[in-house]
Amino acid sequence: MRARSRWLGPSVVLPALSVLAAVAGIILVGACAAMGDRAEALFFRQQTAQSALADTIGRVETARPQLAERLYGAEDELHEACAPLREAGQRKIYHQTIGTDLEWEVVGALDTCETKTRQVEQLVQRTESGDDSAALPDLSVAGERDQTR
């Protein structure tokens, strides 16, 4: 009679699966922490960009109404692109629960929010430098993708 090999029995497989799950959990937690750091940094960056844009609108509104309208449009686009991030940021500030659905919305919005934030930063810089021709670019995400290709 031959003895059966039990090296892949439950006493080996279950602990191995536990270790694998723990490693996967550590990797996931690390990825989530990195994503959280990115989201937090972007939250403050877009808040700063939004504030600078509001200041710029206030300065040009009466003297250059067409430019102000375009800046208002950029503000709306930034507001829409970063809405999940702002919601999560506000909840974190006020120690409220951030649900899984909102976390996924934030992850989905990060790239678009970052793109819009960068565009608003550039728009404010151009407007403040007095470059009206450059102050009215297409702020669509697709427009930026086309420029980077």
JSON list of C-alpha atoms in Angstrom, two decimals:
[
{"chain": "A", "resi": 1, "resn": "MET", "atom": "CA", "xyz": [0.00, 0.00, 0.00]},
{"chain": "A", "resi": 2, "resn": "ARG", "atom": "CA", "xyz": [1.26, 3.40, -0.96]},
{"chain": "A", "resi": 3, "resn": "ALA", "atom": "CA", "xyz": [1.10, 6.33, 1.36]},
{"chain": "A", "resi": 4, "resn": "ARG", "atom": "CA", "xyz": [-0.74, 9.29, -0.07]},
{"chain": "A", "resi": 5, "resn": "SER", "atom": "CA", "xyz": [1.04, 12.57, -0.27]},
{"chain": "A", "resi": 6, "resn": "ARG", "atom": "CA", "xyz": [-0.76, 15.14, 1.83]},
{"chain": "A", "resi": 7, "resn": "TRP", "atom": "CA", "xyz": [1.45, 18.12, 1.15]},
{"chain": "A", "resi": 8, "resn": "LEU", "atom": "CA", "xyz": [-1.46, 19.90, -0.53]},
{"chain": "A", "resi": 9, "resn": "GLY", "atom": "CA", "xyz": [-3.95, 18.99, 2.15]},
{"chain": "A", "resi": 10, "resn": "PRO", "atom": "CA", "xyz": [-6.01, 21.47, 4.14]},
{"chain": "A", "resi": 11, "resn": "SER", "atom": "CA", "xyz": [-3.27, 21.92, 6.72]},
{"chain": "A", "resi": 12, "resn": "VAL", "atom": "CA", "xyz": [-1.04, 23.42, 4.01]},
{"chain": "A", "resi": 13, "resn": "VAL", "atom": "CA", "xyz": [-3.52, 24.97, 1.57]},
{"chain": "A", "resi": 14, "resn": "LEU", "atom": "CA", "xyz": [-5.61, 26.92, 4.09]},
{"chain": "A", "resi": 15, "resn": "PRO", "atom": "CA", "xyz": [-2.65, 28.64, 5.77]},
{"chain": "A", "resi": 16, "resn": "ALA", "atom": "CA", "xyz": [-1.18, 29.36, 2.33]},
{"chain": "A", "resi": 17, "resn": "LEU", "atom": "CA", "xyz": [-4.47, 30.94, 1.23]},
{"chain": "A", "resi": 18, "resn": "SER", "atom": "CA", "xyz": [-4.55, 32.97, 4.44]},
{"chain": "A", "resi": 19, "resn": "VAL", "atom": "CA", "xyz": [-1.08, 34.30, 3.76]},
{"chain": "A", "resi": 20, "resn": "LEU", "atom": "CA", "xyz": [-2.01, 35.06, 0.15]},
{"chain": "A", "resi": 21, "resn": "ALA", "atom": "CA", "xyz": [-5.16, 36.90, 1.28]},
{"chain": "A", "resi": 22, "resn": "ALA", "atom": "CA", "xyz": [-3.16, 38.87, 3.85]},
{"chain": "A", "resi": 23, "resn": "VAL", "atom": "CA", "xyz": [-0.59, 39.89, 1.23]},
{"chain": "A", "resi": 24, "resn": "ALA", "atom": "CA", "xyz": [-3.36, 40.88, -1.19]},
{"chain": "A", "resi": 25, "resn": "GLY", "atom": "CA", "xyz": [-4.99, 42.87, 1.61]},
{"chain": "A", "resi": 26, "resn": "ILE", "atom": "CA", "xyz": [-1.74, 44.68, 2.38]},
{"chain": "A", "resi": 27, "resn": "ILE", "atom": "CA", "xyz": [-1.29, 45.50, -1.30]},
{"chain": "A", "resi": 28, "resn": "LEU", "atom": "CA", "xyz": [-4.89, 46.73, -1.54]},
{"chain": "A", "resi": 29, "resn": "VAL", "atom": "CA", "xyz": [-4.58, 48.82, 1.62]},
{"chain": "A", "resi": 30, "resn": "GLY", "atom": "CA", "xyz": [-1.34, 50.31, 0.30]},
{"chain": "A", "resi": 31, "resn": "ALA", "atom": "CA", "xyz": [-2.97, 51.11, -3.03]},
{"chain": "A", "resi": 32, "resn": "CYS", "atom": "CA", "xyz": [-5.97, 52.64, -1.25]},
{"chain": "A", "resi": 33, "resn": "ALA", "atom": "CA", "xyz": [-3.68, 54.70, 0.97]},
{"chain": "A", "resi": 34, "resn": "ALA", "atom": "CA", "xyz": [-1.78, 55.97, -2.07]},
{"chain": "A", "resi": 35, "resn": "MET", "atom": "CA", "xyz": [-5.08, 56.75, -3.80]},
{"chain": "A", "resi": 36, "resn": "GLY", "atom": "CA", "xyz": [-6.25, 58.50, -0.63]},
{"chain": "A", "resi": 37, "resn": "ASP", "atom": "CA", "xyz": [-3.09, 60.61, -0.54]},
{"chain": "A", "resi": 38, "resn": "ARG", "atom": "CA", "xyz": [-3.58, 61.55, -4.19]},
{"chain": "A", "resi": 39, "resn": "ALA", "atom": "CA", "xyz": [-7.23, 62.40, -3.59]},
{"chain": "A", "resi": 40, "resn": "GLU", "atom": "CA", "xyz": [-6.43, 64.52, -0.55]},
{"chain": "A", "resi": 41, "resn": "ALA", "atom": "CA", "xyz": [-3.70, 66.45, -2.36]},
{"chain": "A", "resi": 42, "resn": "LEU", "atom": "CA", "xyz": [-5.97, 66.98, -5.36]},
{"chain": "A", "resi": 43, "resn": "PHE", "atom": "CA", "xyz": [-8.83, 68.10, -3.10]},
{"chain": "A", "resi": 44, "resn": "PHE", "atom": "CA", "xyz": [-6.72, 70.95, -1.72]},
{"chain": "A", "resi": 45, "resn": "ARG", "atom": "CA", "xyz": [-5.22, 71.76, -5.13]},
{"chain": "A", "resi": 46, "resn": "GLN", "atom": "CA", "xyz": [-8.61, 72.08, -6.79]},
{"chain": "A", "resi": 47, "resn": "GLN", "atom": "CA", "xyz": [-9.89, 74.17, -3.88]},
{"chain": "A", "resi": 48, "resn": "THR", "atom": "CA", "xyz": [-6.95, 76.54, -4.40]},
{"chain": "A", "resi": 49, "resn": "ALA", "atom": "CA", "xyz": [-7.58, 76.66, -8.16]},
{"chain": "A", "resi": 50, "resn": "GLN", "atom": "CA", "xyz": [-11.28, 77.32, -7.58]},
{"chain": "A", "resi": 51, "resn": "SER", "atom": "CA", "xyz": [-10.47, 80.17, -5.20]},
{"chain": "A", "resi": 52, "resn": "ALA", "atom": "CA", "xyz": [-7.96, 81.71, -7.63]},
{"chain": "A", "resi": 53, "resn": "LEU", "atom": "CA", "xyz": [-10.53, 81.44, -10.41]},
{"chain": "A", "resi": 54, "resn": "ALA", "atom": "CA", "xyz": [-13.19, 83.16, -8.28]},
{"chain": "A", "resi": 55, "resn": "ASP", "atom": "CA", "xyz": [-10.74, 85.99, -7.52]},
{"chain": "A", "resi": 56, "resn": "THR", "atom": "CA", "xyz": [-9.92, 86.33, -11.21]},
{"chain": "A", "resi": 57, "resn": "ILE", "atom": "CA", "xyz": [-13.61, 86.43, -12.14]},
{"chain": "A", "resi": 58, "resn": "GLY", "atom": "CA", "xyz": [-14.14, 89.16, -9.58]},
{"chain": "A", "resi": 59, "resn": "ARG", "atom": "CA", "xyz": [-11.38, 91.26, -11.12]},
{"chain": "A", "resi": 60, "resn": "VAL", "atom": "CA", "xyz": [-12.50, 90.92, -14.78]},
{"chain": "A", "resi": 61, "resn": "GLU", "atom": "CA", "xyz": [-16.27, 90.70, -14.43]},
{"chain": "A", "resi": 62, "resn": "THR", "atom": "CA", "xyz": [-17.18, 94.33, -15.08]},
{"chain": "A", "resi": 63, "resn": "ALA", "atom": "CA", "xyz": [-14.35, 95.28, -17.43]},
{"chain": "A", "resi": 64, "resn": "ARG", "atom": "CA", "xyz": [-14.40, 92.14, -19.62]},
{"chain": "A", "resi": 65, "resn": "PRO", "atom": "CA", "xyz": [-17.81, 90.45, -19.39]},
{"chain": "A", "resi": 66, "resn": "GLN", "atom": "CA", "xyz": [-17.17, 87.97, -22.23]},
{"chain": "A", "resi": 67, "resn": "LEU", "atom": "CA", "xyz": [-14.04, 86.73, -20.51]},
{"chain": "A", "resi": 68, "resn": "ALA", "atom": "CA", "xyz": [-15.91, 86.53, -17.22]},
{"chain": "A", "resi": 69, "resn": "GLU", "atom": "CA", "xyz": [-18.58, 84.35, -18.85]},
{"chain": "A", "resi": 70, "resn": "ARG", "atom": "CA", "xyz": [-15.92, 81.95, -20.12]},
{"chain": "A", "resi": 71, "resn": "LEU", "atom": "CA", "xyz": [-14.35, 81.88, -16.67]},
{"chain": "A", "resi": 72, "resn": "TYR", "atom": "CA", "xyz": [-17.75, 81.10, -15.15]},
{"chain": "A", "resi": 73, "resn": "GLY", "atom": "CA", "xyz": [-18.00, 78.22, -17.61]},
{"chain": "A", "resi": 74, "resn": "ALA", "atom": "CA", "xyz": [-14.60, 76.94, -16.52]},
{"chain": "A", "resi": 75, "resn": "GLU", "atom": "CA", "xyz": [-15.73, 77.21, -12.90]},
{"chain": "A", "resi": 76, "resn": "ASP", "atom": "CA", "xyz": [-18.83, 75.12, -13.68]},
{"chain": "A", "resi": 77, "resn": "GLU", "atom": "CA", "xyz": [-16.73, 72.50, -15.46]},
{"chain": "A", "resi": 78, "resn": "LEU", "atom": "CA", "xyz": [-14.30, 72.27, -12.54]},
{"chain": "A", "resi": 79, "resn": "HIS", "atom": "CA", "xyz": [-17.17, 72.07, -10.07]},
{"chain": "A", "resi": 80, "resn": "GLU", "atom": "CA", "xyz": [-18.78, 69.21, -12.01]},
{"chain": "A", "resi": 81, "resn": "ALA", "atom": "CA", "xyz": [-15.53, 67.29, -12.61]},
{"chain": "A", "resi": 82, "resn": "CYS", "atom": "CA", "xyz": [-14.50, 67.43, -8.96]},
{"chain": "A", "resi": 83, "resn": "ALA", "atom": "CA", "xyz": [-17.91, 67.01, -7.29]},
{"chain": "A", "resi": 84, "resn": "PRO", "atom": "CA", "xyz": [-17.27, 63.52, -5.82]},
{"chain": "A", "resi": 85, "resn": "LEU", "atom": "CA", "xyz": [-13.87, 64.61, -4.53]},
{"chain": "A", "resi": 86, "resn": "ARG", "atom": "CA", "xyz": [-15.29, 67.72, -2.89]},
{"chain": "A", "resi": 87, "resn": "GLU", "atom": "CA", "xyz": [-18.11, 65.70, -1.31]},
{"chain": "A", "resi": 88, "resn": "ALA", "atom": "CA", "xyz": [-15.67, 63.17, 0.13]},
{"chain": "A", "resi": 89, "resn": "GLY", "atom": "CA", "xyz": [-13.33, 65.94, 1.28]},
{"chain": "A", "resi": 90, "resn": "GLN", "atom": "CA", "xyz": [-16.12, 67.75, 3.08]},
{"chain": "A", "resi": 91, "resn": "ARG", "atom": "CA", "xyz": [-17.25, 64.54, 4.73]},
{"chain": "A", "resi": 92, "resn": "LYS", "atom": "CA", "xyz": [-13.72, 63.83, 5.89]},
{"chain": "A", "resi": 93, "resn": "ILE", "atom": "CA", "xyz": [-13.31, 67.35, 7.26]},
{"chain": "A", "resi": 94, "resn": "TYR", "atom": "CA", "xyz": [-16.53, 67.02, 9.25]},
{"chain": "A", "resi": 95, "resn": "HIS", "atom": "CA", "xyz": [-15.70, 63.45, 10.39]},
{"chain": "A", "resi": 96, "resn": "GLN", "atom": "CA", "xyz": [-18.64, 61.96, 8.51]},
{"chain": "A", "resi": 97, "resn": "THR", "atom": "CA", "xyz": [-18.74, 58.53, 6.94]},
{"chain": "A", "resi": 98, "resn": "ILE", "atom": "CA", "xyz": [-17.53, 58.17, 3.38]},
{"chain": "A", "resi": 99, "resn": "GLY", "atom": "CA", "xyz": [-19.32, 55.18, 1.88]},
{"chain": "A", "resi": 100, "resn": "THR", "atom": "CA", "xyz": [-17.89, 52.72, -0.58]},
{"chain": "A", "resi": 101, "resn": "ASP", "atom": "CA", "xyz": [-19.99, 54.12, -3.42]},
{"chain": "A", "resi": 102, "resn": "LEU", "atom": "CA", "xyz": [-18.59, 57.61, -2.88]},
{"chain": "A", "resi": 103, "resn": "GLU", "atom": "CA", "xyz": [-15.06, 56.20, -2.63]},
{"chain": "A", "resi": 104, "resn": "TRP", "atom": "CA", "xyz": [-15.49, 54.59, -6.05]},
{"chain": "A", "resi": 105, "resn": "GLU", "atom": "CA", "xyz": [-16.93, 57.83, -7.45]},
{"chain": "A", "resi": 106, "resn": "VAL", "atom": "CA", "xyz": [-13.83, 59.63, -6.20]},
{"chain": "A", "resi": 107, "resn": "VAL", "atom": "CA", "xyz": [-11.54, 57.08, -7.83]},
{"chain": "A", "resi": 108, "resn": "GLY", "atom": "CA", "xyz": [-13.47, 57.48, -11.08]},
{"chain": "A", "resi": 109, "resn": "ALA", "atom": "CA", "xyz": [-13.27, 61.28, -10.94]},
{"chain": "A", "resi": 110, "resn": "LEU", "atom": "CA", "xyz": [-9.61, 61.72, -10.03]},
{"chain": "A", "resi": 111, "resn": "ASP", "atom": "CA", "xyz": [-8.17, 61.92, -13.56]},
{"chain": "A", "resi": 112, "resn": "THR", "atom": "CA", "xyz": [-10.87, 64.25, -14.90]},
{"chain": "A", "resi": 113, "resn": "CYS", "atom": "CA", "xyz": [-10.70, 66.44, -11.80]},
{"chain": "A", "resi": 114, "resn": "GLU", "atom": "CA", "xyz": [-6.93, 66.65, -12.06]},
{"chain": "A", "resi": 115, "resn": "THR", "atom": "CA", "xyz": [-7.17, 67.59, -15.76]},
{"chain": "A", "resi": 116, "resn": "LYS", "atom": "CA", "xyz": [-9.77, 70.30, -15.11]},
{"chain": "A", "resi": 117, "resn": "THR", "atom": "CA", "xyz": [-7.78, 71.62, -12.15]},
{"chain": "A", "resi": 118, "resn": "ARG", "atom": "CA", "xyz": [-4.66, 71.91, -14.30]},
{"chain": "A", "resi": 119, "resn": "GLN", "atom": "CA", "xyz": [-6.64, 73.65, -17.05]},
{"chain": "A", "resi": 120, "resn": "VAL", "atom": "CA", "xyz": [-8.13, 76.14, -14.58]},
{"chain": "A", "resi": 121, "resn": "GLU", "atom": "CA", "xyz": [-4.68, 76.85, -13.10]},
{"chain": "A", "resi": 122, "resn": "GLN", "atom": "CA", "xyz": [-3.37, 77.58, -16.60]},
{"chain": "A", "resi": 123, "resn": "LEU", "atom": "CA", "xyz": [-6.42, 79.66, -17.48]},
{"chain": "A", "resi": 124, "resn": "VAL", "atom": "CA", "xyz": [-6.03, 81.79, -14.35]},
{"chain": "A", "resi": 125, "resn": "GLN", "atom": "CA", "xyz": [-2.32, 82.25, -15.03]},
{"chain": "A", "resi": 126, "resn": "ARG", "atom": "CA", "xyz": [-2.95, 83.32, -18.63]},
{"chain": "A", "resi": 127, "resn": "THR", "atom": "CA", "xyz": [-5.77, 85.63, -17.64]},
{"chain": "A", "resi": 128, "resn": "GLU", "atom": "CA", "xyz": [-3.72, 87.24, -14.88]},
{"chain": "A", "resi": 129, "resn": "SER", "atom": "CA", "xyz": [-0.85, 87.81, -17.31]},
{"chain": "A", "resi": 130, "resn": "GLY", "atom": "CA", "xyz": [-3.25, 89.72, -19.60]},
{"chain": "A", "resi": 131, "resn": "ASP", "atom": "CA", "xyz": [-3.10, 87.20, -22.44]},
{"chain": "A", "resi": 132, "resn": "ASP", "atom": "CA", "xyz": [-6.74, 87.37, -23.60]},
{"chain": "A", "resi": 133, "resn": "SER", "atom": "CA", "xyz": [-6.11, 85.22, -26.66]},
{"chain": "A", "resi": 134, "resn": "ALA", "atom": "CA", "xyz": [-4.82, 82.39, -24.48]},
{"chain": "A", "resi": 135, "resn": "ALA", "atom": "CA", "xyz": [-7.41, 82.94, -21.77]},
{"chain": "A", "resi": 136, "resn": "LEU", "atom": "CA", "xyz": [-10.23, 81.39, -23.78]},
{"chain": "A", "resi": 137, "resn": "PRO", "atom": "CA", "xyz": [-9.01, 77.88, -24.68]},
{"chain": "A", "resi": 138, "resn": "ASP", "atom": "CA", "xyz": [-11.24, 74.87, -25.09]},
{"chain": "A", "resi": 139, "resn": "LEU", "atom": "CA", "xyz": [-11.42, 73.37, -21.61]},
{"chain": "A", "resi": 140, "resn": "SER", "atom": "CA", "xyz": [-12.94, 70.09, -22.67]},
{"chain": "A", "resi": 141, "resn": "VAL", "atom": "CA", "xyz": [-11.11, 66.97, -21.54]},
{"chain": "A", "resi": 142, "resn": "ALA", "atom": "CA", "xyz": [-11.18, 65.71, -25.12]},
{"chain": "A", "resi": 143, "resn": "GLY", "atom": "CA", "xyz": [-9.53, 68.94, -26.26]},
{"chain": "A", "resi": 144, "resn": "GLU", "atom": "CA", "xyz": [-6.64, 68.35, -23.89]},
{"chain": "A", "resi": 145, "resn": "ARG", "atom": "CA", "xyz": [-6.27, 64.72, -24.95]},
{"chain": "A", "resi": 146, "resn": "ASP", "atom": "CA", "xyz": [-6.00, 65.85, -28.57]},
{"chain": "A", "resi": 147, "resn": "GLN", "atom": "CA", "xyz": [-3.29, 68.36, -27.66]},
{"chain": "A", "resi": 148, "resn": "THR", "atom": "CA", "xyz": [-1.18, 65.75, -25.85]},
{"chain": "A", "resi": 149, "resn": "ARG", "atom": "CA", "xyz": [-1.12, 63.25, -28.71]}
]
